Tab-separated table of C-alpha atoms and ligand atoms in Angstrom:
chain	number	residue	atom	x	y	z
A	1	MET	CA	-4.383	-17.248	13.831
A	2	ASP	CA	-2.553	-19.431	11.557
A	3	GLY	CA	-4.699	-19.666	8.464
A	4	LEU	CA	-4.437	-15.600	8.125
A	5	ARG	CA	-0.453	-15.999	8.788
A	6	ASP	CA	-0.361	-18.306	5.847
A	7	LEU	CA	-2.709	-16.250	3.813
A	8	TYR	CA	-0.426	-13.464	4.387
A	9	GLN	CA	2.702	-15.040	3.259
A	10	ASP	CA	0.906	-16.517	0.018
A	11	VAL	CA	-0.211	-12.874	-0.801
A	12	ILE	CA	3.501	-11.429	-0.173
A	13	LEU	CA	4.860	-14.276	-2.289
A	14	GLU	CA	2.267	-13.923	-4.914
A	15	HIS	CA	2.887	-10.109	-5.534
A	16	GLY	CA	6.510	-10.629	-5.349
A	17	ARG	CA	6.223	-13.084	-8.131
A	18	ASN	CA	3.880	-10.969	-10.228
A	19	PRO	CA	3.890	-7.524	-9.178
A	20	ARG	CA	1.172	-5.081	-10.361
A	21	ASN	CA	1.876	-1.604	-11.884
A	22	LYS	CA	5.559	-1.959	-11.838
A	23	GLY	CA	6.688	1.026	-13.968
A	24	LEU	CA	6.100	4.549	-13.535
A	25	PRO	CA	3.496	5.779	-15.996
A	26	ALA	CA	4.854	7.645	-18.858
A	27	ASP	CA	2.026	10.366	-18.558
A	28	ALA	CA	2.155	10.757	-14.890
A	29	ASP	CA	2.022	14.495	-13.500
A	30	ARG	CA	3.073	13.565	-9.838
A	31	ARG	CA	5.821	11.613	-8.232
A	32	ALA	CA	6.987	11.122	-4.670
A	33	ASP	CA	9.801	9.095	-3.344
A	34	GLY	CA	9.708	7.304	-0.017
A	35	ARG	CA	12.594	5.452	1.937
A	36	ASN	CA	12.780	3.555	5.016
A	37	PRO	CA	15.841	3.736	6.549
A	38	ASN	CA	15.470	0.948	9.234
A	39	CYS	CA	15.236	-1.674	6.171
A	40	GLY	CA	16.571	-0.059	3.119
A	41	ASP	CA	13.652	-0.092	1.235
A	42	ARG	CA	13.161	2.503	-1.468
A	43	VAL	CA	9.802	3.184	-3.469
A	44	SER	CA	8.702	5.844	-5.970
A	45	VAL	CA	5.192	6.229	-6.762
A	46	ALA	CA	3.976	8.104	-9.872
A	47	LEU	CA	0.422	8.806	-10.800
A	48	ARG	CA	-1.579	11.017	-13.093
A	49	LEU	CA	-4.733	12.638	-11.922
A	50	ASP	CA	-8.008	12.764	-14.072
A	51	GLY	CA	-10.337	15.523	-11.885
A	52	GLU	CA	-10.340	13.786	-8.541
A	53	ARG	CA	-9.756	10.311	-9.531
A	54	ILE	CA	-6.354	8.732	-9.834
A	55	ALA	CA	-6.401	7.613	-13.472
A	56	ALA	CA	-2.858	5.881	-13.846
A	57	ILE	CA	-0.627	4.647	-11.034
A	58	GLY	CA	2.658	2.636	-11.054
A	59	PHE	CA	5.835	2.071	-8.721
A	60	GLU	CA	9.249	1.474	-8.847
A	61	GLY	CA	11.805	0.448	-6.261
A	62	GLU	CA	13.827	-1.852	-4.278
A	63	GLY	CA	13.656	-3.237	-0.877
A	64	CYS	CA	12.140	-6.306	1.313
A	65	ALA	CA	9.490	-8.617	-0.117
A	66	ILE	CA	7.121	-6.524	2.218
A	67	SER	CA	7.516	-3.079	1.013
A	68	MET	CA	7.330	-4.289	-2.782
A	69	ALA	CA	4.197	-6.723	-1.939
A	70	SER	CA	2.714	-3.578	-0.591
A	71	ALA	CA	3.374	-1.328	-3.585
A	72	SER	CA	2.195	-3.804	-5.777
A	73	MET	CA	-1.208	-4.164	-3.718
A	74	MET	CA	-1.482	-0.570	-2.912
A	75	THR	CA	-1.217	0.517	-6.828
A	76	ASP	CA	-3.769	-2.409	-7.601
A	77	VAL	CA	-6.133	-1.022	-4.919
A	78	VAL	CA	-6.050	2.731	-5.488
A	79	LYS	CA	-6.062	2.784	-9.074
A	80	GLY	CA	-9.348	4.408	-10.707
A	81	VAL	CA	-10.463	5.574	-7.172
A	82	GLU	CA	-10.947	9.389	-5.861
A	83	THR	CA	-7.945	10.840	-4.205
A	84	ALA	CA	-10.077	11.489	-0.963
A	85	VAL	CA	-10.901	7.558	-0.824
A	86	ALA	CA	-6.958	6.528	-1.150
A	87	LEU	CA	-6.129	8.810	1.492
A	88	ARG	CA	-8.787	7.571	3.769
A	89	LEU	CA	-7.898	4.082	2.909
A	90	PHE	CA	-4.248	5.020	3.950
A	91	ALA	CA	-5.369	6.158	7.266
A	92	ASP	CA	-7.303	3.169	7.707
A	93	PHE	CA	-4.618	0.821	6.355
A	94	ARG	CA	-2.239	2.457	8.919
A	95	LYS	CA	-4.422	2.012	11.626
A	96	LEU	CA	-5.178	-1.568	10.694
A	97	CYS	CA	-1.361	-2.151	10.826
A	98	SER	CA	-1.157	-0.986	14.366
A	99	VAL	CA	-4.242	-2.484	16.072
A	100	ALA	CA	-4.076	-6.043	17.643
A	101	ALA	CA	-5.618	-8.814	15.576
A	102	GLY	CA	-9.169	-8.797	15.527
A	103	ASP	CA	-9.563	-5.232	16.781
A	104	GLY	CA	-9.447	-3.734	13.492
A	105	GLU	CA	-11.656	-5.981	11.314
A	106	THR	CA	-14.235	-3.690	10.232
A	107	VAL	CA	-11.826	-0.391	9.655
A	108	LEU	CA	-11.993	-0.974	5.738
A	109	ASP	CA	-15.555	-1.918	5.534
A	110	GLY	CA	-17.946	0.533	3.918
A	111	GLN	CA	-15.846	2.624	1.671
A	112	GLY	CA	-17.563	1.223	-1.598
A	113	LEU	CA	-14.446	-0.914	-2.697
A	114	GLY	CA	-14.700	-4.247	-3.847
A	115	GLU	CA	-14.737	-6.676	-1.068
A	116	ASP	CA	-12.029	-8.755	-2.704
A	117	LEU	CA	-9.637	-5.653	-1.930
A	118	VAL	CA	-10.358	-4.794	1.247
A	119	ASP	CA	-9.852	-8.567	1.993
A	120	ARG	CA	-6.681	-8.466	0.594
A	121	LEU	CA	-5.528	-5.227	2.524
A	122	LYS	CA	-6.837	-6.788	5.468
A	123	VAL	CA	-4.353	-9.684	5.028
A	124	MET	CA	-1.492	-7.314	4.297
A	125	ALA	CA	-2.326	-5.800	7.949
A	126	GLY	CA	-1.110	-9.113	9.054
A	127	VAL	CA	2.440	-7.317	9.057
A	128	ARG	CA	1.231	-6.370	12.577
A	129	GLN	CA	2.591	-9.767	13.685
A	130	PHE	CA	5.516	-8.289	12.895
A	131	PRO	CA	6.035	-4.665	14.527
A	132	ALA	CA	9.402	-3.677	13.194
A	133	ARG	CA	8.105	-4.459	9.621
A	134	VAL	CA	5.107	-2.176	9.607
A	135	LYS	CA	6.960	0.283	7.871
A	136	CYS	CA	7.794	-1.668	5.076
A	137	ALA	CA	4.279	-2.086	4.404
A	138	THR	CA	3.378	1.539	4.922
A	139	LEU	CA	5.962	3.165	2.953
A	140	PRO	CA	4.405	3.002	-0.786
A	141	TRP	CA	1.115	4.343	1.068
A	142	ALA	CA	3.531	7.222	2.605
A	143	ALA	CA	4.828	7.823	-1.056
A	144	LEU	CA	1.317	8.010	-2.553
A	145	ALA	CA	0.102	10.039	0.153
A	146	ALA	CA	2.911	12.741	-0.437
A	147	ALA	CA	2.332	12.381	-4.265
A	148	LEU	CA	-1.267	13.453	-3.980
A	149	GLU	CA	-0.332	16.335	-1.843
A	150	GLY	CA	1.936	17.700	-4.467
A	151	GLU	CA	5.245	16.775	-2.425
A	152	THR	CA	7.843	14.672	-4.145
A	153	GLU	CA	9.370	13.054	-0.952
A	154	ALA	CA	7.343	10.913	1.568
A	155	SER	CA	8.151	11.791	5.135
A	156	SER	CA	9.148	9.136	7.246
A	157	GLU	CA	7.276	10.042	10.459
B	201	ZN	ZN1	11.504	-3.841	4.325
């Protein structure tokens, strides 16, 4: 699994250096904030829906490298997808983060997403090697889910 571990580090670093969708869209009509008290991460996610599709999305916040990289990747993955798909991806990603390596390899397949995005999410799920940090990775997704459900704060489960 060393290869995956290196890839995981690379993805975190790359998104840290070059975050996607940083900043909240000016025309956003939904926004939710999430906090992870264990680590001190804060992430706000704002988006605009066009019917059932996420037409625009961005994030703001501060926290550890994992939370920021996950926010960057999450916004990249769900931009342009239907809300139901985004919520299913969150459920699948959370599942993927909590199963033993190798057990969840097919969780994200067959969603009609680009293989590239699915592969990157699988890499992000490498956070399961560090169980104390899983919440850092799922925090931006929790904020997304809250925003889609019309809440303004993500529940900290
Ligand atoms: Zn964190």
